[in-house]
Amino acid sequence: MKSSIRKNTYKAIYRLLDRVSPLNYDCGKLCGAACCSCGGDGSGEDSLDYDMGIYLLPGEDKLFTMKEAWLKWNIEYAEDYDFPESWFGKIYFVRCKTPPHCPREMRPLQCRFFPLSPYLTEANELKLVLSTVELPYSCPLITDNIKLEERFIKATYTVWKRLICDPLIFDLVQMDSEDIRLSSKNIVFIK
Ligand code: SF4
Ligand code: SF4
């Protein structure tokens, strides 16, 4: 899938997000790194639960070689899944083989944003909300609505402002936001 976001832009985004995290300490201590470990028990590739993983955003794959020993790669086709109509062709789905251990500076974006999600209002105004995705674990940052670091919120918002300039990513966020509005889920606005 053709992305308008250059490799260098993704690199700059990674660097910006390297400097922030949801709390000023490792939130994995609250939950045993639940959002890392639910995909496998770390004992090897065969033990991975293939339902869990991370979709890379269009063009984010430019930062990877697909030979990373800590990632299991799957190539899928957007038209086979619930993606916007503008999406077609290859999409990349990765699973971490050694959770919670990974090269921190190479964590995919969707991992870095959690528990925040972008949300576009009906007037297409960008907001950040707590993730409403159904998960097989519970994240204390969401269940206990723990106050997130302001720097993390700001950096995440800045990054999403840039990302939605890409039409494919805009369409994805718009579709997900519409789905959230149509569901009966409680929307917790963070910014
Ligand atoms: S984001 Fe939530 S689930 Fe993941 S490590 Fe932090 S507190 Fe745990
Ligand atoms: S990239 Fe690292 S931090 Fe993110 S889910 Fe995988 S193992 Fe956990």
PDB file of C-alpha atoms and ligand atoms in Angstrom:
ATOM      1  CA  MET A   1       0.000   0.000   0.000  1.00  0.00           C
ATOM      2  CA  LYS A   2       1.415   3.384  -0.975  1.00  0.00           C
ATOM      3  CA  SER A   3       2.050   5.664   1.965  1.00  0.00           C
ATOM      4  CA  SER A   4       2.746   9.380   1.708  1.00  0.00           C
ATOM      5  CA  ILE A   5       4.822   9.244   4.895  1.00  0.00           C
ATOM      6  CA  ARG A   6       8.546   8.973   4.260  1.00  0.00           C
ATOM      7  CA  LYS A   7      10.903   6.660   6.091  1.00  0.00           C
ATOM      8  CA  ASN A   8      12.671   9.655   7.654  1.00  0.00           C
ATOM      9  CA  THR A   9       9.381  10.977   8.987  1.00  0.00           C
ATOM     10  CA  TYR A  10       8.659   7.632  10.616  1.00  0.00           C
ATOM     11  CA  LYS A  11      12.183   7.669  12.080  1.00  0.00           C
ATOM     12  CA  ALA A  12      11.583  11.138  13.537  1.00  0.00           C
ATOM     13  CA  ILE A  13       8.255   9.968  14.975  1.00  0.00           C
ATOM     14  CA  TYR A  14       9.952   6.980  16.617  1.00  0.00           C
ATOM     15  CA  ARG A  15      12.602   9.292  18.113  1.00  0.00           C
ATOM     16  CA  LEU A  16       9.963  11.652  19.486  1.00  0.00           C
ATOM     17  CA  LEU A  17       8.023   8.803  21.076  1.00  0.00           C
ATOM     18  CA  ASP A  18      11.236   7.236  22.452  1.00  0.00           C
ATOM     19  CA  ARG A  19      11.344  10.120  24.907  1.00  0.00           C
ATOM     20  CA  VAL A  20       7.911   9.574  26.445  1.00  0.00           C
ATOM     21  CA  SER A  21       5.888   6.856  28.142  1.00  0.00           C
ATOM     22  CA  PRO A  22       2.404   6.698  29.661  1.00  0.00           C
ATOM     23  CA  LEU A  23       3.682   7.052  33.240  1.00  0.00           C
ATOM     24  CA  ASN A  24       6.929   8.320  34.737  1.00  0.00           C
ATOM     25  CA  TYR A  25       7.753   4.713  35.676  1.00  0.00           C
ATOM     26  CA  ASP A  26       7.338   1.398  33.877  1.00  0.00           C
ATOM     27  CA  CYS A  27       3.583   0.794  33.828  1.00  0.00           C
ATOM     28  CA  GLY A  28       4.328  -2.891  33.102  1.00  0.00           C
ATOM     29  CA  LYS A  29       5.017  -3.180  36.849  1.00  0.00           C
ATOM     30  CA  LEU A  30       1.296  -2.595  37.480  1.00  0.00           C
ATOM     31  CA  CYS A  31       0.124  -5.555  35.458  1.00  0.00           C
ATOM     32  CA  GLY A  32       3.057  -7.823  34.615  1.00  0.00           C
ATOM     33  CA  ALA A  33       3.284  -6.170  31.209  1.00  0.00           C
ATOM     34  CA  ALA A  34      -0.105  -7.586  30.267  1.00  0.00           C
ATOM     35  CA  CYS A  35      -0.233  -5.930  26.861  1.00  0.00           C
ATOM     36  CA  CYS A  36       3.094  -7.538  25.913  1.00  0.00           C
ATOM     37  CA  SER A  37       2.708 -10.984  27.282  1.00  0.00           C
ATOM     38  CA  CYS A  38      -0.751 -11.987  26.184  1.00  0.00           C
ATOM     39  CA  GLY A  39       0.535 -12.819  22.699  1.00  0.00           C
ATOM     40  CA  GLY A  40       2.749 -15.665  23.849  1.00  0.00           C
ATOM     41  CA  ASP A  41       4.594 -17.060  26.792  1.00  0.00           C
ATOM     42  CA  GLY A  42       8.007 -16.193  25.494  1.00  0.00           C
ATOM     43  CA  SER A  43       9.067 -19.800  25.096  1.00  0.00           C
ATOM     44  CA  GLY A  44       9.290 -19.602  21.368  1.00  0.00           C
ATOM     45  CA  GLU A  45       7.498 -19.127  18.113  1.00  0.00           C
ATOM     46  CA  ASP A  46       5.290 -22.194  18.403  1.00  0.00           C
ATOM     47  CA  SER A  47       3.731 -20.932  21.613  1.00  0.00           C
ATOM     48  CA  LEU A  48       2.468 -17.682  20.142  1.00  0.00           C
ATOM     49  CA  ASP A  49      -1.219 -16.974  20.213  1.00  0.00           C
ATOM     50  CA  TYR A  50      -1.841 -15.934  16.661  1.00  0.00           C
ATOM     51  CA  ASP A  51      -4.859 -13.804  17.497  1.00  0.00           C
ATOM     52  CA  MET A  52      -2.778 -11.082  19.106  1.00  0.00           C
ATOM     53  CA  GLY A  53      -0.331  -8.817  17.405  1.00  0.00           C
ATOM     54  CA  ILE A  54       0.253  -5.373  16.013  1.00  0.00           C
ATOM     55  CA  TYR A  55      -0.660  -3.962  12.603  1.00  0.00           C
ATOM     56  CA  LEU A  56       1.946  -1.624  11.221  1.00  0.00           C
ATOM     57  CA  LEU A  57       0.613   1.618   9.795  1.00  0.00           C
ATOM     58  CA  PRO A  58       0.978   2.093   6.030  1.00  0.00           C
ATOM     59  CA  GLY A  59       4.656   2.722   5.289  1.00  0.00           C
ATOM     60  CA  GLU A  60       5.854   1.907   8.821  1.00  0.00           C
ATOM     61  CA  ASP A  61       7.340  -1.316   7.442  1.00  0.00           C
ATOM     62  CA  LYS A  62      10.033   0.857   5.799  1.00  0.00           C
ATOM     63  CA  LEU A  63      11.758   0.932   9.195  1.00  0.00           C
ATOM     64  CA  PHE A  64      12.128  -2.850   9.348  1.00  0.00           C
ATOM     65  CA  THR A  65      14.004  -5.528   7.401  1.00  0.00           C
ATOM     66  CA  MET A  66      11.521  -8.333   8.186  1.00  0.00           C
ATOM     67  CA  LYS A  67      14.523 -10.294   9.474  1.00  0.00           C
ATOM     68  CA  GLU A  68      14.264  -9.014  13.046  1.00  0.00           C
ATOM     69  CA  ALA A  69      14.734 -12.038  15.308  1.00  0.00           C
ATOM     70  CA  TRP A  70      12.245 -10.708  17.884  1.00  0.00           C
ATOM     71  CA  LEU A  71       9.340 -10.363  15.458  1.00  0.00           C
ATOM     72  CA  LYS A  72       7.158 -12.837  13.642  1.00  0.00           C
ATOM     73  CA  TRP A  73       5.829 -11.344  10.411  1.00  0.00           C
ATOM     74  CA  ASN A  74       2.604 -11.965   8.574  1.00  0.00           C
ATOM     75  CA  ILE A  75       1.689 -10.326   5.311  1.00  0.00           C
ATOM     76  CA  GLU A  76      -2.018  -9.909   4.823  1.00  0.00           C
ATOM     77  CA  TYR A  77      -4.237  -8.114   2.330  1.00  0.00           C
ATOM     78  CA  ALA A  78      -6.281  -5.158   3.466  1.00  0.00           C
ATOM     79  CA  GLU A  79      -9.258  -6.088   1.308  1.00  0.00           C
ATOM     80  CA  ASP A  80      -9.620  -9.359   3.286  1.00  0.00           C
ATOM     81  CA  TYR A  81     -10.159  -7.541   6.567  1.00  0.00           C
ATOM     82  CA  ASP A  82     -12.171  -4.729   8.050  1.00  0.00           C
ATOM     83  CA  PHE A  83     -10.120  -1.806   6.771  1.00  0.00           C
ATOM     84  CA  PRO A  84     -11.294   1.343   4.931  1.00  0.00           C
ATOM     85  CA  GLU A  85     -12.273   0.949   1.280  1.00  0.00           C
ATOM     86  CA  SER A  86      -9.289   3.069   0.259  1.00  0.00           C
ATOM     87  CA  TRP A  87      -6.988   0.365   1.638  1.00  0.00           C
ATOM     88  CA  PHE A  88      -5.887  -2.410  -0.686  1.00  0.00           C
ATOM     89  CA  GLY A  89      -2.824  -4.593  -1.024  1.00  0.00           C
ATOM     90  CA  LYS A  90      -0.278  -5.708   1.529  1.00  0.00           C
ATOM     91  CA  ILE A  91      -0.483  -4.900   5.192  1.00  0.00           C
ATOM     92  CA  TYR A  92       1.991  -6.096   7.787  1.00  0.00           C
ATOM     93  CA  PHE A  93       1.020  -7.786  11.011  1.00  0.00           C
ATOM     94  CA  VAL A  94       3.734  -8.517  13.575  1.00  0.00           C
ATOM     95  CA  ARG A  95       3.873 -10.543  16.767  1.00  0.00           C
ATOM     96  CA  CYS A  96       6.526 -10.202  19.412  1.00  0.00           C
ATOM     97  CA  LYS A  97       8.373 -13.457  20.012  1.00  0.00           C
ATOM     98  CA  THR A  98      10.067 -12.586  23.314  1.00  0.00           C
ATOM     99  CA  PRO A  99       7.629 -10.343  25.205  1.00  0.00           C
ATOM    100  CA  PRO A 100       8.119  -8.187  27.182  1.00  0.00           C
ATOM    101  CA  HIS A 101      11.695  -8.020  25.872  1.00  0.00           C
ATOM    102  CA  CYS A 102      12.291  -6.149  22.659  1.00  0.00           C
ATOM    103  CA  PRO A 103      14.553  -3.425  21.286  1.00  0.00           C
ATOM    104  CA  ARG A 104      12.690  -0.514  22.848  1.00  0.00           C
ATOM    105  CA  GLU A 105      13.604   1.965  20.126  1.00  0.00           C
ATOM    106  CA  MET A 106      12.022  -0.333  17.513  1.00  0.00           C
ATOM    107  CA  ARG A 107       8.637  -0.839  19.133  1.00  0.00           C
ATOM    108  CA  PRO A 108       5.899  -0.426  16.504  1.00  0.00           C
ATOM    109  CA  LEU A 109       3.735   2.666  16.760  1.00  0.00           C
ATOM    110  CA  GLN A 110       0.576   0.918  17.856  1.00  0.00           C
ATOM    111  CA  CYS A 111       2.491  -0.417  20.853  1.00  0.00           C
ATOM    112  CA  ARG A 112       3.789   3.040  21.753  1.00  0.00           C
ATOM    113  CA  PHE A 113       0.413   4.785  21.636  1.00  0.00           C
ATOM    114  CA  PHE A 114      -1.398   2.355  23.911  1.00  0.00           C
ATOM    115  CA  PRO A 115      -3.608   3.022  25.884  1.00  0.00           C
ATOM    116  CA  LEU A 116      -4.431   6.079  23.763  1.00  0.00           C
ATOM    117  CA  SER A 117      -6.279   5.976  20.469  1.00  0.00           C
ATOM    118  CA  PRO A 118      -6.911   8.749  17.980  1.00  0.00           C
ATOM    119  CA  TYR A 119     -10.515   9.823  17.521  1.00  0.00           C
ATOM    120  CA  LEU A 120     -12.010  12.102  14.874  1.00  0.00           C
ATOM    121  CA  THR A 121     -15.203  13.911  15.813  1.00  0.00           C
ATOM    122  CA  GLU A 122     -17.992  14.263  13.258  1.00  0.00           C
ATOM    123  CA  ALA A 123     -16.400  17.631  12.392  1.00  0.00           C
ATOM    124  CA  ASN A 124     -13.078  15.799  11.837  1.00  0.00           C
ATOM    125  CA  GLU A 125     -11.449  17.359  14.857  1.00  0.00           C
ATOM    126  CA  LEU A 126      -8.671  15.176  16.245  1.00  0.00           C
ATOM    127  CA  LYS A 127      -8.994  14.001  19.845  1.00  0.00           C
ATOM    128  CA  LEU A 128      -7.297  11.326  21.919  1.00  0.00           C
ATOM    129  CA  VAL A 129      -9.366   8.793  23.814  1.00  0.00           C
ATOM    130  CA  LEU A 130      -8.634   5.758  25.951  1.00  0.00           C
ATOM    131  CA  SER A 131      -8.581   2.675  23.757  1.00  0.00           C
ATOM    132  CA  THR A 132     -11.981   1.023  23.433  1.00  0.00           C
ATOM    133  CA  VAL A 133     -10.643  -2.068  21.678  1.00  0.00           C
ATOM    134  CA  GLU A 134     -11.763  -5.297  23.323  1.00  0.00           C
ATOM    135  CA  LEU A 135      -8.737  -7.024  24.801  1.00  0.00           C
ATOM    136  CA  PRO A 136      -8.086 -10.379  26.452  1.00  0.00           C
ATOM    137  CA  TYR A 137      -6.410  -8.609  29.370  1.00  0.00           C
ATOM    138  CA  SER A 138      -7.121  -5.549  31.392  1.00  0.00           C
ATOM    139  CA  CYS A 139      -4.931  -2.482  31.383  1.00  0.00           C
ATOM    140  CA  PRO A 140      -4.946  -0.662  34.735  1.00  0.00           C
ATOM    141  CA  LEU A 141      -4.319   2.627  32.952  1.00  0.00           C
ATOM    142  CA  ILE A 142      -7.758   2.181  31.400  1.00  0.00           C
ATOM    143  CA  THR A 143      -9.691   0.353  34.111  1.00  0.00           C
ATOM    144  CA  ASP A 144      -8.474   2.686  36.851  1.00  0.00           C
ATOM    145  CA  ASN A 145      -8.306   5.739  34.576  1.00  0.00           C
ATOM    146  CA  ILE A 146      -4.816   6.495  35.872  1.00  0.00           C
ATOM    147  CA  LYS A 147      -3.606   9.972  34.988  1.00  0.00           C
ATOM    148  CA  LEU A 148      -1.178   9.754  32.079  1.00  0.00           C
ATOM    149  CA  GLU A 149       1.959  11.836  31.704  1.00  0.00           C
ATOM    150  CA  GLU A 150       1.228  15.146  29.971  1.00  0.00           C
ATOM    151  CA  ARG A 151       4.353  14.760  27.811  1.00  0.00           C
ATOM    152  CA  PHE A 152       3.124  11.390  26.577  1.00  0.00           C
ATOM    153  CA  ILE A 153      -0.308  12.802  25.717  1.00  0.00           C
ATOM    154  CA  LYS A 154       1.208  15.798  23.934  1.00  0.00           C
ATOM    155  CA  ALA A 155       3.706  13.758  21.910  1.00  0.00           C
ATOM    156  CA  THR A 156       1.054  11.225  20.950  1.00  0.00           C
ATOM    157  CA  TYR A 157      -1.281  14.009  19.811  1.00  0.00           C
ATOM    158  CA  THR A 158       1.499  15.682  17.792  1.00  0.00           C
ATOM    159  CA  VAL A 159       2.274  12.400  16.080  1.00  0.00           C
ATOM    160  CA  TRP A 160      -1.355  11.668  15.223  1.00  0.00           C
ATOM    161  CA  LYS A 161      -1.778  15.205  13.856  1.00  0.00           C
ATOM    162  CA  ARG A 162       1.017  14.366  11.411  1.00  0.00           C
ATOM    163  CA  LEU A 163      -0.130  10.809  10.697  1.00  0.00           C
ATOM    164  CA  ILE A 164      -3.659  11.764   9.683  1.00  0.00           C
ATOM    165  CA  CYS A 165      -2.243  14.001   6.940  1.00  0.00           C
ATOM    166  CA  ASP A 166      -1.803  10.694   5.142  1.00  0.00           C
ATOM    167  CA  PRO A 167      -5.140   9.927   3.441  1.00  0.00           C
ATOM    168  CA  LEU A 168      -5.011   6.193   4.218  1.00  0.00           C
ATOM    169  CA  ILE A 169      -4.385   6.788   7.903  1.00  0.00           C
ATOM    170  CA  PHE A 170      -7.042   9.502   7.982  1.00  0.00           C
ATOM    171  CA  ASP A 171      -9.551   7.033   6.510  1.00  0.00           C
ATOM    172  CA  LEU A 172      -8.617   4.431   9.135  1.00  0.00           C
ATOM    173  CA  VAL A 173      -9.024   6.822  12.059  1.00  0.00           C
ATOM    174  CA  GLN A 174     -12.276   8.144  10.641  1.00  0.00           C
ATOM    175  CA  MET A 175     -13.643   4.606  10.213  1.00  0.00           C
ATOM    176  CA  ASP A 176     -12.592   3.544  13.717  1.00  0.00           C
ATOM    177  CA  SER A 177     -14.084   6.720  15.214  1.00  0.00           C
ATOM    178  CA  GLU A 178     -17.371   6.128  13.438  1.00  0.00           C
ATOM    179  CA  ASP A 179     -17.399   2.554  14.769  1.00  0.00           C
ATOM    180  CA  ILE A 180     -16.835   3.828  18.304  1.00  0.00           C
ATOM    181  CA  ARG A 181     -19.707   6.328  17.924  1.00  0.00           C
ATOM    182  CA  LEU A 182     -22.031   3.607  16.673  1.00  0.00           C
ATOM    183  CA  SER A 183     -21.123   1.281  19.525  1.00  0.00           C
ATOM    184  CA  SER A 184     -22.427   1.743  23.023  1.00  0.00           C
ATOM    185  CA  LYS A 185     -18.880   2.060  24.343  1.00  0.00           C
ATOM    186  CA  ASN A 186     -18.024   4.725  26.824  1.00  0.00           C
ATOM    187  CA  ILE A 187     -15.660   7.269  25.232  1.00  0.00           C
ATOM    188  CA  VAL A 188     -13.087   8.680  27.636  1.00  0.00           C
ATOM    189  CA  PHE A 189     -11.544  11.793  26.150  1.00  0.00           C
ATOM    190  CA  ILE A 190      -7.964  12.487  27.208  1.00  0.00           C
ATOM    191  CA  LYS A 191      -7.279  15.411  24.890  1.00  0.00           C
TER     192      LYS A 191
HETATM  193  S1  SF4 B   1      -0.102  -0.126  28.887  1.00  0.00           S
HETATM  194 FE1  SF4 B   1      -1.503  -1.039  30.382  1.00  0.00          FE
HETATM  195  S2  SF4 B   1      -1.449  -3.268  30.010  1.00  0.00           S
HETATM  196 FE2  SF4 B   1       0.344  -2.339  28.983  1.00  0.00          FE
HETATM  197  S3  SF4 B   1       2.015  -2.507  30.464  1.00  0.00           S
HETATM  198 FE3  SF4 B   1       1.091  -0.482  30.764  1.00  0.00          FE
HETATM  199  S4  SF4 B   1      -0.475  -0.777  32.361  1.00  0.00           S
HETATM  200 FE4  SF4 B   1       0.081  -2.799  31.594  1.00  0.00          FE
HETATM  201  S1  SF4 B   2       7.003  -4.306  20.925  1.00  0.00           S
HETATM  202 FE1  SF4 B   2       7.945  -4.723  22.919  1.00  0.00          FE
HETATM  203  S2  SF4 B   2       6.764  -3.476  24.351  1.00  0.00           S
HETATM  204 FE2  SF4 B   2       5.551  -3.652  22.480  1.00  0.00          FE
HETATM  205  S3  SF4 B   2       4.188  -5.430  22.743  1.00  0.00           S
HETATM  206 FE3  SF4 B   2       6.084  -6.145  21.736  1.00  0.00          FE
HETATM  207  S4  SF4 B   2       7.396  -6.861  23.400  1.00  0.00           S
HETATM  208 FE4  SF4 B   2       5.834  -5.525  24.303  1.00  0.00          FE
END
